[in-house]
Short mmCIF file of C-alpha atoms and ligand atoms in Angstrom, two decimals:
data_model
loop_
_atom_site.label_atom_id
_atom_site.label_comp_id
_atom_site.label_asym_id
_atom_site.label_seq_id
_atom_site.Cartn_x
_atom_site.Cartn_y
_atom_site.Cartn_z
CA UNK A 1 89.95 93.55 35.59
CA UNK A 2 89.31 96.87 34.81
CA UNK A 3 90.24 98.99 38.15
CA UNK A 4 87.87 101.18 39.68
CA UNK A 5 89.43 104.53 39.93
CA UNK A 6 88.64 106.93 42.62
CA UNK A 7 86.96 109.73 43.02
CA UNK A 8 85.67 113.01 41.59
CA UNK A 9 82.75 113.34 43.81
CA UNK A 10 85.05 113.04 47.00
CA UNK A 11 87.68 115.57 45.45
CA UNK A 12 84.89 118.63 45.27
CA UNK A 13 82.78 119.52 48.32
CA UNK A 14 79.17 119.59 48.50
CA UNK A 15 77.74 123.00 48.03
CA UNK A 16 73.64 123.81 48.00
CA UNK A 17 71.44 126.57 48.21
CA UNK A 18 68.54 124.37 49.51
CA UNK A 19 68.74 124.22 53.30
CA UNK A 20 66.56 121.02 52.73
CA UNK A 21 69.43 118.91 51.00
CA UNK A 22 72.24 119.41 54.13
CA UNK A 23 70.91 116.94 56.15
CA UNK A 24 70.43 114.28 53.49
CA UNK A 25 73.73 115.23 52.34
CA UNK A 26 75.05 114.44 55.77
CA UNK A 27 73.02 110.91 55.84
CA UNK A 28 74.47 110.37 52.34
CA UNK A 29 77.82 110.73 53.37
CA UNK A 30 77.47 108.23 56.30
CA UNK A 31 76.18 105.79 54.27
CA UNK A 32 72.62 106.01 56.11
CA UNK A 33 69.40 105.19 54.72
CA UNK A 34 67.07 107.57 53.66
CA UNK A 35 63.52 108.29 54.74
CA UNK A 36 60.21 108.82 52.73
CA UNK A 37 60.54 112.42 53.75
CA UNK A 38 64.08 112.31 52.58
CA UNK A 39 62.74 111.04 49.26
CA UNK A 40 60.14 113.85 49.11
CA UNK A 41 62.51 116.47 49.65
CA UNK A 42 64.96 115.31 47.12
CA UNK A 43 62.09 115.43 44.51
CA UNK A 44 61.22 118.91 45.68
CA UNK A 45 64.37 120.65 45.46
CA UNK A 46 65.27 122.67 42.13
CA UNK A 47 68.98 122.08 43.26
CA UNK A 48 69.68 118.95 40.55
CA UNK A 49 73.33 119.61 40.83
CA UNK A 50 73.49 118.76 44.56
CA UNK A 51 70.97 115.97 44.08
CA UNK A 52 72.79 114.68 41.85
CA UNK A 53 76.56 115.38 43.05
CA UNK A 54 74.96 113.47 46.01
CA UNK A 55 74.04 110.33 43.63
CA UNK A 56 77.01 110.51 41.80
CA UNK A 57 79.26 109.93 45.13
CA UNK A 58 77.05 106.99 45.73
CA UNK A 59 77.46 106.03 42.38
CA UNK A 60 81.55 106.61 42.46
CA UNK A 61 81.38 104.87 46.13
CA UNK A 62 79.91 101.54 44.26
CA UNK A 63 81.52 101.51 40.75
CA UNK A 64 84.03 103.97 40.81
CA UNK A 65 84.42 105.08 37.14
CA UNK A 66 82.85 101.94 35.14
CA UNK A 67 80.08 102.45 33.33
CA UNK A 68 77.59 99.24 32.35
CA UNK A 69 76.70 98.20 28.58
CA UNK A 70 75.54 95.05 27.05
CA UNK A 71 75.05 93.95 23.53
CA UNK A 72 71.36 92.49 23.51
CA UNK A 73 68.15 92.05 21.47
CA UNK A 74 64.55 92.88 22.08
CA UNK A 75 62.23 90.58 20.46
CA UNK A 76 58.57 91.26 21.02
CA UNK A 77 56.56 88.12 20.15
CA UNK A 78 53.26 89.42 19.55
CA UNK A 79 51.46 92.64 20.69
CA UNK A 80 48.18 90.98 20.79
CA UNK A 81 47.18 92.24 24.42
CA UNK A 82 43.76 91.49 26.70
CA UNK A 83 44.91 94.42 28.60
CA UNK A 84 43.59 98.19 27.55
CA UNK A 85 46.50 100.01 29.37
CA UNK A 86 46.15 103.88 28.76
CA UNK A 87 49.99 103.87 28.99
CA UNK A 88 50.57 101.88 26.18
CA UNK A 89 50.41 102.05 22.25
CA UNK A 90 52.01 98.63 21.79
CA UNK A 91 49.21 96.30 22.72
CA UNK A 92 46.17 95.66 20.37
CA UNK A 93 43.12 93.76 20.71
CA UNK A 94 42.92 90.28 18.71
CA UNK A 95 41.81 91.23 15.48
CA UNK A 96 42.52 94.79 15.44
CA UNK A 97 44.13 96.19 12.65
CA UNK A 98 48.15 95.89 13.16
CA UNK A 99 48.44 93.18 15.21
CA UNK A 100 50.90 90.44 15.10
CA UNK A 101 52.12 87.02 16.50
CA UNK A 102 55.19 85.45 15.45
CA UNK A 103 55.01 82.03 14.95
CA UNK A 104 58.10 80.20 16.42
CA UNK A 105 60.69 79.80 13.53
CA UNK A 106 59.48 83.89 12.99
CA UNK A 107 60.69 84.56 16.58
CA UNK A 108 63.81 82.36 16.25
CA UNK A 109 64.65 84.02 12.85
CA UNK A 110 64.27 87.37 14.16
CA UNK A 111 66.59 86.32 17.03
CA UNK A 112 69.64 85.58 15.00
CA UNK A 113 68.85 88.60 12.42
CA UNK A 114 70.41 92.14 12.13
CA UNK A 115 73.60 91.23 14.13
CA UNK A 116 76.71 92.80 13.48
CA UNK A 117 78.37 91.36 16.92
CA UNK A 118 77.41 88.18 18.66
CA UNK A 119 74.36 89.55 21.03
CA UNK A 120 74.96 88.39 24.78
CA UNK A 121 70.95 88.45 25.65
CA UNK A 122 67.79 88.07 24.24
CA UNK A 123 65.41 90.14 26.27
CA UNK A 124 61.58 89.20 25.59
CA UNK A 125 58.45 91.09 26.41
CA UNK A 126 54.94 91.17 24.74
CA UNK A 127 51.23 91.75 24.94
CA UNK A 128 49.17 89.61 27.30
CA UNK A 129 47.43 87.12 24.14
CA UNK A 130 44.11 85.58 25.11
CA UNK A 131 45.05 82.19 23.29
CA UNK A 132 48.46 81.43 22.71
CA UNK A 133 49.01 78.58 25.22
CA UNK A 134 51.88 78.47 27.87
CA UNK A 135 53.74 75.91 25.56
CA UNK A 136 54.22 78.58 22.78
CA UNK A 137 56.38 80.55 25.53
CA UNK A 138 58.28 77.08 26.59
CA UNK A 139 59.08 76.16 23.01
CA UNK A 140 60.01 79.52 22.04
CA UNK A 141 62.41 79.74 24.81
CA UNK A 142 63.73 75.76 24.42
CA UNK A 143 63.98 76.54 20.37
CA UNK A 144 66.23 80.04 21.54
CA UNK A 145 68.33 77.71 23.61
CA UNK A 146 69.23 75.15 21.29
CA UNK A 147 69.63 77.49 18.50
CA UNK A 148 71.71 80.24 20.39
CA UNK A 149 73.34 78.02 23.58
CA UNK A 150 75.60 80.87 24.97
CA UNK A 151 72.85 83.77 25.14
CA UNK A 152 70.85 84.87 28.29
CA UNK A 153 67.22 84.82 28.17
CA UNK A 154 65.92 87.59 30.12
CA UNK A 155 62.00 87.13 29.34
CA UNK A 156 58.82 87.70 30.64
CA UNK A 157 57.93 90.83 33.00
CA UNK A 158 56.12 89.67 36.27
CA UNK A 159 52.64 90.87 34.39
CA UNK A 160 52.93 88.34 32.01
CA UNK A 161 54.26 85.29 34.44
CA UNK A 162 51.09 86.15 36.36
CA UNK A 163 48.65 86.40 33.39
CA UNK A 164 50.23 82.84 32.00
CA UNK A 165 49.96 81.06 35.59
CA UNK A 166 46.42 82.02 35.77
CA UNK A 167 45.24 80.73 32.21
CA UNK A 168 47.47 77.80 32.71
CA UNK A 169 45.92 77.24 35.95
CA UNK A 170 49.21 76.96 37.65
CA UNK A 171 50.70 78.86 40.82
CA UNK A 172 53.14 81.58 40.00
CA UNK A 173 55.98 79.26 41.40
CA UNK A 174 54.86 76.46 39.38
CA UNK A 175 54.70 78.63 36.22
CA UNK A 176 58.09 80.15 36.83
CA UNK A 177 59.53 76.44 37.61
CA UNK A 178 58.44 75.54 34.06
CA UNK A 179 59.88 79.12 32.57
CA UNK A 180 63.14 78.12 34.24
CA UNK A 181 63.17 74.54 33.26
CA UNK A 182 62.62 75.63 29.77
CA UNK A 183 65.83 78.01 29.51
CA UNK A 184 64.35 81.27 31.16
CA UNK A 185 67.89 82.72 32.91
CA UNK A 186 66.17 85.87 34.29
CA UNK A 187 63.38 88.33 34.10
CA UNK A 188 63.11 91.97 32.84
CA UNK A 189 61.84 94.42 35.14
CA UNK A 190 59.02 95.70 33.10
CA UNK A 191 55.13 96.10 33.99
CA UNK A 192 55.89 97.82 38.01
CA UNK A 193 54.71 101.22 36.27
CA UNK A 194 53.39 102.87 39.52
CA UNK A 195 52.77 100.76 42.65
CA UNK A 196 49.97 103.24 44.19
CA UNK A 197 46.36 101.71 43.43
CA UNK A 198 45.16 105.51 42.75
CA UNK A 199 47.74 105.75 40.03
CA UNK A 200 47.53 102.29 38.71
CA UNK A 201 43.56 102.57 38.20
CA UNK A 202 44.36 105.26 35.79
CA UNK A 203 47.22 104.03 33.63
CA UNK A 204 46.56 100.15 33.89
CA UNK A 205 43.51 99.24 35.45
CA UNK A 206 43.87 95.52 33.69
CA UNK A 207 47.03 94.53 35.11
CA UNK A 208 48.18 92.77 38.24
CA UNK A 209 48.20 95.29 41.06
CA UNK A 210 51.58 96.30 42.86
CA UNK A 211 51.25 93.68 45.67
CA UNK A 212 51.20 90.82 43.28
CA UNK A 213 53.84 92.49 41.17
CA UNK A 214 55.97 92.26 44.40
CA UNK A 215 54.87 88.73 45.06
CA UNK A 216 55.61 87.34 41.50
CA UNK A 217 59.03 88.94 41.73
CA UNK A 218 59.96 87.62 45.82
CA UNK A 219 58.84 84.53 43.99
CA UNK A 220 61.21 84.31 41.42
CA UNK A 221 63.77 85.47 43.32
CA UNK A 222 63.07 82.44 45.58
CA UNK A 223 63.61 79.94 42.61
CA UNK A 224 66.86 81.62 41.73
CA UNK A 225 65.88 83.83 39.13
CA UNK A 226 67.37 87.59 39.17
CA UNK A 227 65.20 90.45 37.84
CA UNK A 228 65.36 93.77 37.30
CA UNK A 229 62.62 96.52 38.19
CA UNK A 230 61.24 99.74 36.49
CA UNK A 231 58.95 102.58 37.27
CA UNK A 232 57.38 104.24 34.89
CA UNK A 233 57.08 108.14 35.61
CA UNK A 234 56.13 111.48 34.00
CA UNK A 235 52.01 110.72 33.85
CA UNK A 236 49.79 111.08 37.03
CA UNK A 237 51.81 110.03 39.44
CA UNK A 238 53.20 112.70 42.03
CA UNK A 239 56.75 112.68 44.43
CA UNK A 240 54.96 110.66 47.22
CA UNK A 241 53.93 107.75 44.59
CA UNK A 242 57.36 107.38 43.12
CA UNK A 243 59.10 107.81 46.48
CA UNK A 244 56.67 104.67 47.82
CA UNK A 245 57.03 102.67 44.96
CA UNK A 246 61.17 102.76 45.22
CA UNK A 247 60.84 101.91 48.83
CA UNK A 248 58.61 99.21 48.15
CA UNK A 249 61.32 97.94 45.91
CA UNK A 250 63.49 98.39 48.70
CA UNK A 251 61.88 96.31 51.06
CA UNK A 252 61.53 93.24 48.75
CA UNK A 253 65.01 93.80 47.83
CA UNK A 254 66.09 93.70 51.93
CA UNK A 255 64.38 90.26 51.73
CA UNK A 256 65.32 88.82 48.51
CA UNK A 257 68.59 90.57 47.23
CA UNK A 258 67.06 89.08 43.92
CA UNK A 259 66.52 92.26 42.13
CA UNK A 260 69.98 93.67 39.65
CA UNK A 261 69.13 96.87 38.36
CA UNK A 262 66.36 99.79 38.98
CA UNK A 263 65.20 101.55 35.62
CA UNK A 264 63.29 104.42 35.40
CA UNK A 265 61.12 104.58 32.47
CA UNK A 266 59.97 108.11 30.88
CA UNK A 267 56.38 108.03 29.79
CA UNK A 268 56.04 108.42 26.21
CA UNK A 269 52.56 109.98 25.50
CA UNK A 270 52.12 109.78 21.70
CA UNK A 271 49.03 107.37 20.49
CA UNK A 272 47.97 106.14 23.89
CA UNK A 273 44.90 107.20 25.85
CA UNK A 274 46.74 109.80 27.77
CA UNK A 275 48.45 111.53 24.70
CA UNK A 276 47.57 115.10 26.36
CA UNK A 277 50.15 114.58 28.81
CA UNK A 278 53.47 116.55 28.05
CA UNK A 279 56.61 114.51 27.47
CA UNK A 280 59.00 114.18 30.09
CA UNK A 281 61.86 116.85 30.57
CA UNK A 282 65.63 116.75 30.95
CA UNK A 283 65.42 117.96 34.68
CA UNK A 284 62.76 114.80 35.59
CA UNK A 285 64.68 112.56 33.71
CA UNK A 286 67.80 113.06 35.81
CA UNK A 287 66.00 113.62 38.80
CA UNK A 288 64.49 110.02 38.70
CA UNK A 289 67.81 108.61 38.12
CA UNK A 290 69.43 110.60 41.09
CA UNK A 291 66.69 109.84 43.52
CA UNK A 292 66.56 105.91 42.34
CA UNK A 293 70.03 105.89 43.33
CA UNK A 294 69.97 107.63 46.51
CA UNK A 295 66.92 105.86 47.97
CA UNK A 296 67.74 102.17 46.36
CA UNK A 297 70.72 101.89 48.70
CA UNK A 298 70.50 97.93 48.38
CA UNK A 299 70.36 97.88 44.38
CA UNK A 300 73.45 97.22 43.00
CA UNK A 301 72.68 99.43 39.85
CA UNK A 302 70.58 102.26 38.13
CA UNK A 303 70.11 101.98 34.38
CA UNK A 304 69.45 105.08 32.41
CA UNK A 305 68.07 103.30 29.59
CA UNK A 306 69.29 105.32 26.52
CA UNK A 307 66.32 104.58 24.47
CA UNK A 308 63.83 105.77 26.58
CA UNK A 309 65.68 109.31 27.67
CA UNK A 310 68.19 109.66 24.68
CA UNK A 311 71.80 108.64 24.16
CA UNK A 312 72.45 112.35 24.97
CA UNK A 313 70.59 112.21 28.39
CA UNK A 314 71.85 108.85 29.15
CA UNK A 315 75.05 110.05 28.41
CA UNK A 316 74.87 112.79 31.08
CA UNK A 317 73.24 110.41 33.98
CA UNK A 318 76.33 108.74 34.37
CA UNK A 319 77.25 111.82 36.27
CA UNK A 320 74.06 111.53 37.95
CA UNK A 321 73.77 108.61 39.68
CA UNK A 322 73.13 105.91 36.55
CA UNK A 323 76.16 103.18 36.12
CA UNK A 324 74.36 101.40 33.36
CA UNK A 325 73.10 102.66 29.62
CA UNK A 326 71.71 99.44 28.30
CA UNK A 327 72.52 97.60 25.48
CA UNK A 328 72.24 97.80 21.40
CA UNK A 329 68.62 96.65 21.53
CA UNK A 330 68.38 96.33 17.66
CA UNK A 331 64.60 96.89 17.35
CA UNK A 332 62.62 98.61 19.87
CA UNK A 333 58.44 98.55 19.40
CA UNK A 334 57.26 99.44 22.77
CA UNK A 335 58.26 102.94 23.06
CA UNK A 336 58.49 103.53 18.94
CA UNK A 337 54.67 102.86 18.92
CA UNK A 338 54.66 105.98 21.44
CA UNK A 339 56.45 108.18 19.51
CA UNK A 340 60.04 107.48 20.81
CA UNK A 341 62.66 109.55 18.15
CA UNK A 342 65.45 107.85 19.46
CA UNK A 343 67.26 104.98 16.77
CA UNK A 344 65.84 101.64 17.25
CA UNK A 345 69.30 100.19 18.06
CA UNK A 346 72.59 101.13 18.29
CA UNK A 347 76.23 99.79 17.61
CA UNK A 348 78.48 98.50 20.02
CA UNK A 349 80.71 101.24 19.12
CA UNK A 350 78.19 104.17 19.85
CA UNK A 351 77.83 102.65 23.05
CA UNK A 352 81.38 102.66 24.04
CA UNK A 353 81.69 106.29 22.84
CA UNK A 354 79.15 108.05 24.93
CA UNK A 355 80.71 106.58 27.76
CA UNK A 356 84.18 107.30 27.21
CA UNK A 357 83.21 110.46 26.10
CA UNK A 358 81.31 110.91 29.76
CA UNK A 359 84.87 110.26 31.33
CA UNK A 360 83.72 106.76 32.37
CA UNK A 361 85.45 103.52 31.81
CA UNK A 362 83.03 101.46 29.33
CA UNK A 363 82.63 97.70 30.58
CA UNK A 364 80.50 95.24 28.62
CA UNK A 365 78.85 92.56 30.84
CA UNK A 366 76.29 90.19 30.46
CA UNK A 367 72.95 89.82 31.96
CA UNK A 368 74.45 89.08 35.38
CA UNK A 369 77.14 91.64 35.33
CA UNK A 370 79.88 89.56 34.56
CA UNK A 371 82.67 90.70 32.22
CA UNK A 372 82.18 89.88 28.62
CA UNK A 373 85.31 89.86 26.59
CA UNK A 374 85.53 89.39 22.69
CA UNK A 375 87.15 87.89 19.80
CA UNK A 376 86.03 88.03 16.05
CA UNK A 377 82.22 87.32 16.24
CA UNK A 378 82.30 85.53 19.51
CA UNK A 379 82.36 86.65 23.11
CA UNK A 380 83.52 84.76 26.57
CA UNK A 381 81.67 85.47 29.77
CA UNK A 382 84.13 85.81 32.67
CA UNK A 383 82.39 83.45 35.87
O1 V47 B 401 56.17 97.40 31.68
C1 V47 B 401 54.65 100.79 27.87
C2 V47 B 401 56.44 100.37 29.45
C3 V47 B 401 57.55 98.58 29.90
C4 V47 B 401 54.92 102.77 27.53
O2 V47 B 401 64.69 95.01 32.49
C5 V47 B 401 56.25 102.41 28.26
O3 V47 B 401 66.14 95.59 31.55
C6 V47 B 401 56.94 104.80 28.04
O4 V47 B 401 60.05 96.50 30.96
N1 V47 B 401 55.88 105.07 27.41
C7 V47 B 401 58.52 97.23 29.05
N2 V47 B 401 57.04 103.18 28.63
C8 V47 B 401 60.00 97.65 28.91
C9 V47 B 401 60.96 97.16 29.99
C10 V47 B 401 62.33 97.08 30.05
C11 V47 B 401 62.88 98.02 29.27
C12 V47 B 401 64.24 98.09 29.10
C13 V47 B 401 65.08 97.29 30.14
C14 V47 B 401 64.32 96.25 30.87
C15 V47 B 401 65.12 95.45 32.24
C16 V47 B 401 62.73 96.36 31.02
O5 V47 B 401 57.88 99.66 29.25
C17 V47 B 401 56.40 98.04 30.39
C18 V47 B 401 55.91 99.74 30.48
O6 V47 B 401 56.25 100.21 31.82
N3 V47 B 401 55.82 101.27 28.92
N4 V47 B 401 54.63 101.83 27.40
C19 V47 B 401 54.80 104.40 27.07
N5 V47 B 401 54.07 104.77 26.42
#
């Protein structure tokens, strides 16, 4: 067990030239919950170092110097999608150029390819395909479990679950129960975007609304499936929309305790219908991590997903509230279709180096944040 050493934030005093941050700092120090107005004030402050200092203090209180990463592989079984989300460059209409749908054998083969070290997680998300039957997804997961019994399957966003339920004429609960029986171990956090209707109508009009996303998460947690939660920022949303999004997540988490990690996702505009929107900046990216850590006091983990914000910024985020930088990924399609210039994947050793050079202690986790130890080309999870 790696000890959690303490604690650089506590050693230095809080300083700010923004008087609006002082009452928030007092609450953070006392471990009090922040309000909606506090969230907006954090966003509106230009003092990123003071906001980051507070977030780092909370992060160190929870995790000491540990920074988590995992060895995972993304699989996107299809890019055919009935929704035409303006935010997305990945989905394509059936029959359009550039569509693909993996045959099951192909998906299983993809799962085992390109590995230099045994992965502990398959992360599976894809388009809302109009014709693929529910059994395709069950068989996909069952086949993976047979071939890779030790690998955790984190599969299908709340949006995919709700779509498959509707198409299969099942309730959300029936759908999730069948997925779990097939071998789904937890759910990724995608499709949350921004919950506010005004924003959702612009960026992803065809998706389930915010209330349905949260209800699907509640149901997953109730039947014993953990999940993550994302927030897509840097498009047409404002500070209030982001704070509202996080407080709605916090409310569900108070009820269920089923969310593991909050992941702010930086909007990539290239090749989307919102291509005129400029990319997010470093200040904005760091702010999301820090405000997320401060508002989501009941979320155990805040992930700075290196694919989204660059390895360099993910590394710095480890001092601005993040305790996790995600994984090796191996092959990423969704952001690369939208212009991401980050590598498609990283080696385990690259992640360890990023974390170590940030002065943190690398901790390889499985999807449920249990310690992973390696020998040769296999691994063991501490239970
Ligand atoms: O829901 C789509 C986002 C998400 C774009 O749970 C875009 O560990 C930026 O959920 N620019 C899917 N973002 C990915 C996802 C995820 C990723 C990493 C880790 C986890 C986890 C979950 O990608 C979608 C959407 O919010 N997305 N298009 C775009 N142009």
